[in-house]
Coordinates of C-alpha atoms in Angstrom, one line a residue:
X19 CA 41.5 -1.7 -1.3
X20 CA 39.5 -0.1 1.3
X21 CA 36.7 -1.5 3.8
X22 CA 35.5 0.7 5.9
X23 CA 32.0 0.2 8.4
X24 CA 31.3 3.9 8.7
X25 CA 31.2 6.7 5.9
X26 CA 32.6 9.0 8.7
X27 CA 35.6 6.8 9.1
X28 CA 35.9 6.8 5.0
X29 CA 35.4 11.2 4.6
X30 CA 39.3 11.9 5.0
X31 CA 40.5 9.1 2.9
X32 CA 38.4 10.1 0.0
X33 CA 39.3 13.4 0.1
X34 CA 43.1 12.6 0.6
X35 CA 43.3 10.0 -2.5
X36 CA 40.6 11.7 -4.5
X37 CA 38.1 8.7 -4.3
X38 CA 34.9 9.5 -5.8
X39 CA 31.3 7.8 -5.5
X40 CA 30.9 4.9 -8.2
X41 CA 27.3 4.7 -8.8
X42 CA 26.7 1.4 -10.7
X43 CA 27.7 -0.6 -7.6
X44 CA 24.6 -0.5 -5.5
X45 CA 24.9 -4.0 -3.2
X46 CA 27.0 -1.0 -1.1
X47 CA 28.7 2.3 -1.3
X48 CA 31.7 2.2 -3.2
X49 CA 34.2 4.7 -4.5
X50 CA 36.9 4.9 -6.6
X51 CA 40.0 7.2 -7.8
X52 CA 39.7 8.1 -11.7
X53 CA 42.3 5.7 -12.6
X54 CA 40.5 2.8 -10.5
X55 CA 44.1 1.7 -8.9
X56 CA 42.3 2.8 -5.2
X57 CA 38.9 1.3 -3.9
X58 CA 37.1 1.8 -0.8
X59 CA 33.9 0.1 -0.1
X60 CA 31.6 1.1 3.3
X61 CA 30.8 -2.2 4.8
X62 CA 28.7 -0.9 7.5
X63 CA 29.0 -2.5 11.0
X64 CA 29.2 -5.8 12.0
X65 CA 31.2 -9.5 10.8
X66 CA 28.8 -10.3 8.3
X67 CA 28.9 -7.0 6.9
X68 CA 32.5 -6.3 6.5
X69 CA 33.0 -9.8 5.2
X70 CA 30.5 -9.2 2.7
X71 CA 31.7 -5.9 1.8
X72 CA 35.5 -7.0 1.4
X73 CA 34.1 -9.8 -1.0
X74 CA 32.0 -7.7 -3.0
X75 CA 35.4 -4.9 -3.9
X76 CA 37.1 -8.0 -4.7
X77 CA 35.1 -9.1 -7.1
X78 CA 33.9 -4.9 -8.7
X79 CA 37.7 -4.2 -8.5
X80 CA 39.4 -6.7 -10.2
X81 CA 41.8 -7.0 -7.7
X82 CA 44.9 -9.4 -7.5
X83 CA 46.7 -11.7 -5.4
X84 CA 48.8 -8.5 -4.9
X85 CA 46.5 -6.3 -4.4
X86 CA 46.9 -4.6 -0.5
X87 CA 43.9 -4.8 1.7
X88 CA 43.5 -1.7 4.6
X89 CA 41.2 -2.0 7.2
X90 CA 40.5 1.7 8.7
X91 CA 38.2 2.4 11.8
X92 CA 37.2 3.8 15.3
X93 CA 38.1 1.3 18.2
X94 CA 37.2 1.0 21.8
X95 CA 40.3 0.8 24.1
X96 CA 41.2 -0.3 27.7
X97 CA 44.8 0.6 27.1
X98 CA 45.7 3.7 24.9
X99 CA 44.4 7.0 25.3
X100 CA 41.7 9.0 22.9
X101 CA 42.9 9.5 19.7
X102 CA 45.6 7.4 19.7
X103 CA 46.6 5.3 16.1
X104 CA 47.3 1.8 16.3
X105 CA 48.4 -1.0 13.6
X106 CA 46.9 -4.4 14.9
X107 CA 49.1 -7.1 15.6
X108 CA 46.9 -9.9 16.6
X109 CA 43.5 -10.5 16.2
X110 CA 40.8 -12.7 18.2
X111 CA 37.2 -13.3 18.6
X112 CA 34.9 -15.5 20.7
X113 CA 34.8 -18.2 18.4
X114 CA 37.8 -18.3 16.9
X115 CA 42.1 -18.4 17.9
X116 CA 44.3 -15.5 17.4
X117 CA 45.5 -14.9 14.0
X118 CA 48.7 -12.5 13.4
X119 CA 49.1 -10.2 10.1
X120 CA 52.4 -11.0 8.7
X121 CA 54.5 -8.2 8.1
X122 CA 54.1 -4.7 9.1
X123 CA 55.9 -1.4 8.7
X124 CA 58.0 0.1 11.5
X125 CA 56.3 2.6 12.8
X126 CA 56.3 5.4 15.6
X127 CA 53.1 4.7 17.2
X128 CA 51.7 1.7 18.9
X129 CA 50.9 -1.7 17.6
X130 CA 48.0 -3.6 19.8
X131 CA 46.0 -6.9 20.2
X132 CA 42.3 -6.6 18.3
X133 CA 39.3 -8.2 19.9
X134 CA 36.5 -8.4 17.5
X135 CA 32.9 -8.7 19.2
X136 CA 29.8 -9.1 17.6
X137 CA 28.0 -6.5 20.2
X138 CA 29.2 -3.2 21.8
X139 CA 31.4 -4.0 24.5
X140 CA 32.4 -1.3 27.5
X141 CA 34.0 -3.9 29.2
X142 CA 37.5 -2.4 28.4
X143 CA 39.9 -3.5 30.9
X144 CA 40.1 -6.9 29.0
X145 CA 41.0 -5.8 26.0
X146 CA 44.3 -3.9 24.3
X147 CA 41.0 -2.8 21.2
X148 CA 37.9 -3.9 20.4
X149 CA 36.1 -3.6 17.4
X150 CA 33.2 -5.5 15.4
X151 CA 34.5 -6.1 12.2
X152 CA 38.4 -6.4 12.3
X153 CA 38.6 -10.2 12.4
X154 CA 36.0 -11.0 9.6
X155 CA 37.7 -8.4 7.7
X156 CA 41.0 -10.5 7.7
X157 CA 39.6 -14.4 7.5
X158 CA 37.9 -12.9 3.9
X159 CA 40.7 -10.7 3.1
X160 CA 43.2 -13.4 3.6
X161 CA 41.8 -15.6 1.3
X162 CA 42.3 -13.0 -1.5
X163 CA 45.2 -12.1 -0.7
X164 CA 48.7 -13.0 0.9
X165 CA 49.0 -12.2 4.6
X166 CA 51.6 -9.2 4.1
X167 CA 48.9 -7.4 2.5
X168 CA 46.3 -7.0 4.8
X169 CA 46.6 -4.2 7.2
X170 CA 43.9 -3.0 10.3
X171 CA 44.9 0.9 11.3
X172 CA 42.2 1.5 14.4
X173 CA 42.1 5.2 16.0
X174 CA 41.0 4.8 20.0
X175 CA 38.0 6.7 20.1
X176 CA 36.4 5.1 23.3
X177 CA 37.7 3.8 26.9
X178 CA 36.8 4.0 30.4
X179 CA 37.4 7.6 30.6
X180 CA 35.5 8.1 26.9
X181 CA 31.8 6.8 26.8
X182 CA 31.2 5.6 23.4
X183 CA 27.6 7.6 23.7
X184 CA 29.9 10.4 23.3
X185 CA 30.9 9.8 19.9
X186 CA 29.4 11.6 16.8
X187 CA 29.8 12.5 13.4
X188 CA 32.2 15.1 13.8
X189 CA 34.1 13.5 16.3
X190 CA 34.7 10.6 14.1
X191 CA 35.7 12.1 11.5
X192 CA 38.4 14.7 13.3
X193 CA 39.7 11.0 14.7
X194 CA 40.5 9.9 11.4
X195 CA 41.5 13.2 9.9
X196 CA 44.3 14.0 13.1
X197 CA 46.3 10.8 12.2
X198 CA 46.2 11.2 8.7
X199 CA 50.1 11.9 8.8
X200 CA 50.7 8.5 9.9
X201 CA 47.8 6.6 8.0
X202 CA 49.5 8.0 4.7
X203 CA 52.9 6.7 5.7
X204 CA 51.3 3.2 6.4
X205 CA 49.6 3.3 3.2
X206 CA 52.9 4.1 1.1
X207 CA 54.2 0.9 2.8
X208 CA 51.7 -1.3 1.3
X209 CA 50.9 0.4 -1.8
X210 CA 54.9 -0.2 -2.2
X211 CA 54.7 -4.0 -1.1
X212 CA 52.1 -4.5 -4.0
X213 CA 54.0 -2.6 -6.8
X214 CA 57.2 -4.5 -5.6
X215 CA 54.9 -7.9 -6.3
X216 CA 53.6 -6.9 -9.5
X217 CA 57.1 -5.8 -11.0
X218 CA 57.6 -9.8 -10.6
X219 CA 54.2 -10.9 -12.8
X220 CA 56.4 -11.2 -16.0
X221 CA 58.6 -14.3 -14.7
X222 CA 60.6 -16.2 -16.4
X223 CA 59.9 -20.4 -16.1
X224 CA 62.8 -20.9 -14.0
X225 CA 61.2 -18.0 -11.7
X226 CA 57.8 -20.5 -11.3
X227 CA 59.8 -23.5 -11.3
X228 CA 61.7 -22.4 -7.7
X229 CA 59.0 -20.6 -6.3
X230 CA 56.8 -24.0 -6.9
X231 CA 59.6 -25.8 -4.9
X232 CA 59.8 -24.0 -2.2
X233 CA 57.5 -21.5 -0.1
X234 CA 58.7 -17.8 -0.5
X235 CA 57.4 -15.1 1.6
X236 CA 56.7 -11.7 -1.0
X237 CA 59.6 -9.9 -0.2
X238 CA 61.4 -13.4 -0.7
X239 CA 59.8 -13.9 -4.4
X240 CA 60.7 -10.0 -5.2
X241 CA 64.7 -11.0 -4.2
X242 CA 64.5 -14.3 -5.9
X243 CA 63.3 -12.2 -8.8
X244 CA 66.3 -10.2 -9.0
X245 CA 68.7 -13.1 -8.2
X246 CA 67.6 -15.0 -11.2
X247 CA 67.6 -11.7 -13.7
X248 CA 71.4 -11.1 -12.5
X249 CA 72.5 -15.1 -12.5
X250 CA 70.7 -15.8 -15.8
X251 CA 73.4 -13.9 -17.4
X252 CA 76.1 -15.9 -16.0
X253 CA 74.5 -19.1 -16.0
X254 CA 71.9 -21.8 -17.5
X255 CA 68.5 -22.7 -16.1
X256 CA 69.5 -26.6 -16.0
X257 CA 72.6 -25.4 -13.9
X258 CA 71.0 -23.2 -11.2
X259 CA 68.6 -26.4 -10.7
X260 CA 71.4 -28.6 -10.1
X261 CA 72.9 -25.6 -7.9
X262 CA 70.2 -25.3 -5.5
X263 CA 68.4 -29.0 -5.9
X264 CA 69.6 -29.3 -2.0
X265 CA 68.6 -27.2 -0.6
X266 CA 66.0 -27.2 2.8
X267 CA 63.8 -24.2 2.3
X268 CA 63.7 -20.6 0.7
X269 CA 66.8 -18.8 3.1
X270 CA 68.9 -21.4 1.0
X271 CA 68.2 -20.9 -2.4
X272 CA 68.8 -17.5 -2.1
X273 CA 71.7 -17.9 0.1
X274 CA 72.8 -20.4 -2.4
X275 CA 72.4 -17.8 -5.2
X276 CA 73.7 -14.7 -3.7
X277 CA 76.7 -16.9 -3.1
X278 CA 77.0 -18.0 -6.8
X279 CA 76.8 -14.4 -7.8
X280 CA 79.3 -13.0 -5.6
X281 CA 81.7 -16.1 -6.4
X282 CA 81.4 -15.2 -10.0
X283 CA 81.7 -11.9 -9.9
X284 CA 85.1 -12.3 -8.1
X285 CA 86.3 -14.4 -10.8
X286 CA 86.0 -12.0 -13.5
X287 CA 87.2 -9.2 -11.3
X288 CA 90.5 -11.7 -11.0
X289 CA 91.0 -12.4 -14.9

């Protein structure tokens, strides 16, 4: 799912992922792909607005727990240069601490601080980017959602060398459409992240039972997943209970049943 404040950030993405307008949403613009498996809403700008907006495309889109939540958009700078792509790592505004998204893909570009302001700030040197809707965007979107599926991509488009009175149309859009390269890669990341959590939506009890126990991050639940399909065929439910009732947190059970795996694979390899 998409929220974007400006239809000239959204052009590039439509085109590249075949999103079309969706008329019978009016509260705002929304689009779609013809199998509804990508959404894109334009928020316009300002808190209120994106927090509205990501709301809204919850709600329209049926989306999940799973479900991957990108924020795309034009950022001042008193860092990087013009044109420059940038996956936030840490977000801030005046009223609130800093948050951190939780997992992010390695990438070859830069990864900066967000500072979210309610008004147009030129102030740069004080801040790595600023924007006006990145941190409502992720208090909204991480109620939805697990952390390790929100994402904010921001493209530099104004500094102390760039007036923002500079900016138009055109110029936002060639922002947007010059990284699209990266923003793709990015994407596949978290389009993967949510398939990978959905393969898991058929678990078995003993699946819910652990992961009720103990708190696993996504990518824990997806190997816990897999370490209960292999170990069910070796072993009881009532058994890999008793095997893991000690343990202290997540790292263990799975340690615990890698290690009964392996230890009983080696038997059989010794009969």
């Amino acid at each position: 799912r998409w929220v974007v404040a400006l239809k000239e950030e959204a052009e590039t993405i439509l085109d590249e992922y075949n999103m079309d307008f969706v008329p019978e949403f009016r509260l705002f613009p929304v689009f779609s792909n013809f199998d509804k498996t990508r959404w894109l809403v334009v928020s316009g700008i300002g808190r209120h607005n994106s927090a509205a907006a990501a709301s809204y495309l919850y709600v329209i889109s049926n989306a999940s727990r799973s479900t991957s939540w990108i924020n795309l958009g034009i950022a001042g700078s008193g860092k990087g240069n013009y044109g420059d792509l940038c996956l936030v790592n840490k977000i801030s505004n005046n009223g609130s601490s800093n948050t951190y998204p939780a997992t992010m893909p390695s990438v070859t570009f830069g990864k900066m601080k967000l500072f979210t302001s309610d008004i147009p700030v030129e102030n740069y040197i004080s801040h790595e980017l600023i924007d006006m809707e990145g941190s409502a965007f992720y208090d909204v979107t991480n109620k939805l959602s697990g952390r390790e599926f929100i994402c904010l991509i921001k493209v530099i488009s104004d500094g102390p060398t760039n007036s923002i009175k500079d900016l138009n149309r055109f110029k936002i859009i060639e922002l947007i459409k010059s990284n699209i390269t990266n923003i793709k890669t990015v994407i596949s990341y978290y389009e993967k992240l949510s398939a990978d959590e959905c393969k898991t939506t058929n678990k078995s009890k003993i699946f819910l039972q652990i992961s009720s126990q103990w708190h696993f991050t996504v990518s824990q639940k997806y190997k816990l997943n897999k370490l209960i399909r292999r170990i069910n065929t070796l072993t009881k439910d009532d058994e890999i209970i008793e095997l893991i009732k000690d343990c202290k947190n997540s790292r263990s059970v799975i340690i615990t049943l890698e290690t009964k795996i392996l230890n009983t694979e080696v038997d059989w390899s010794l009969v």
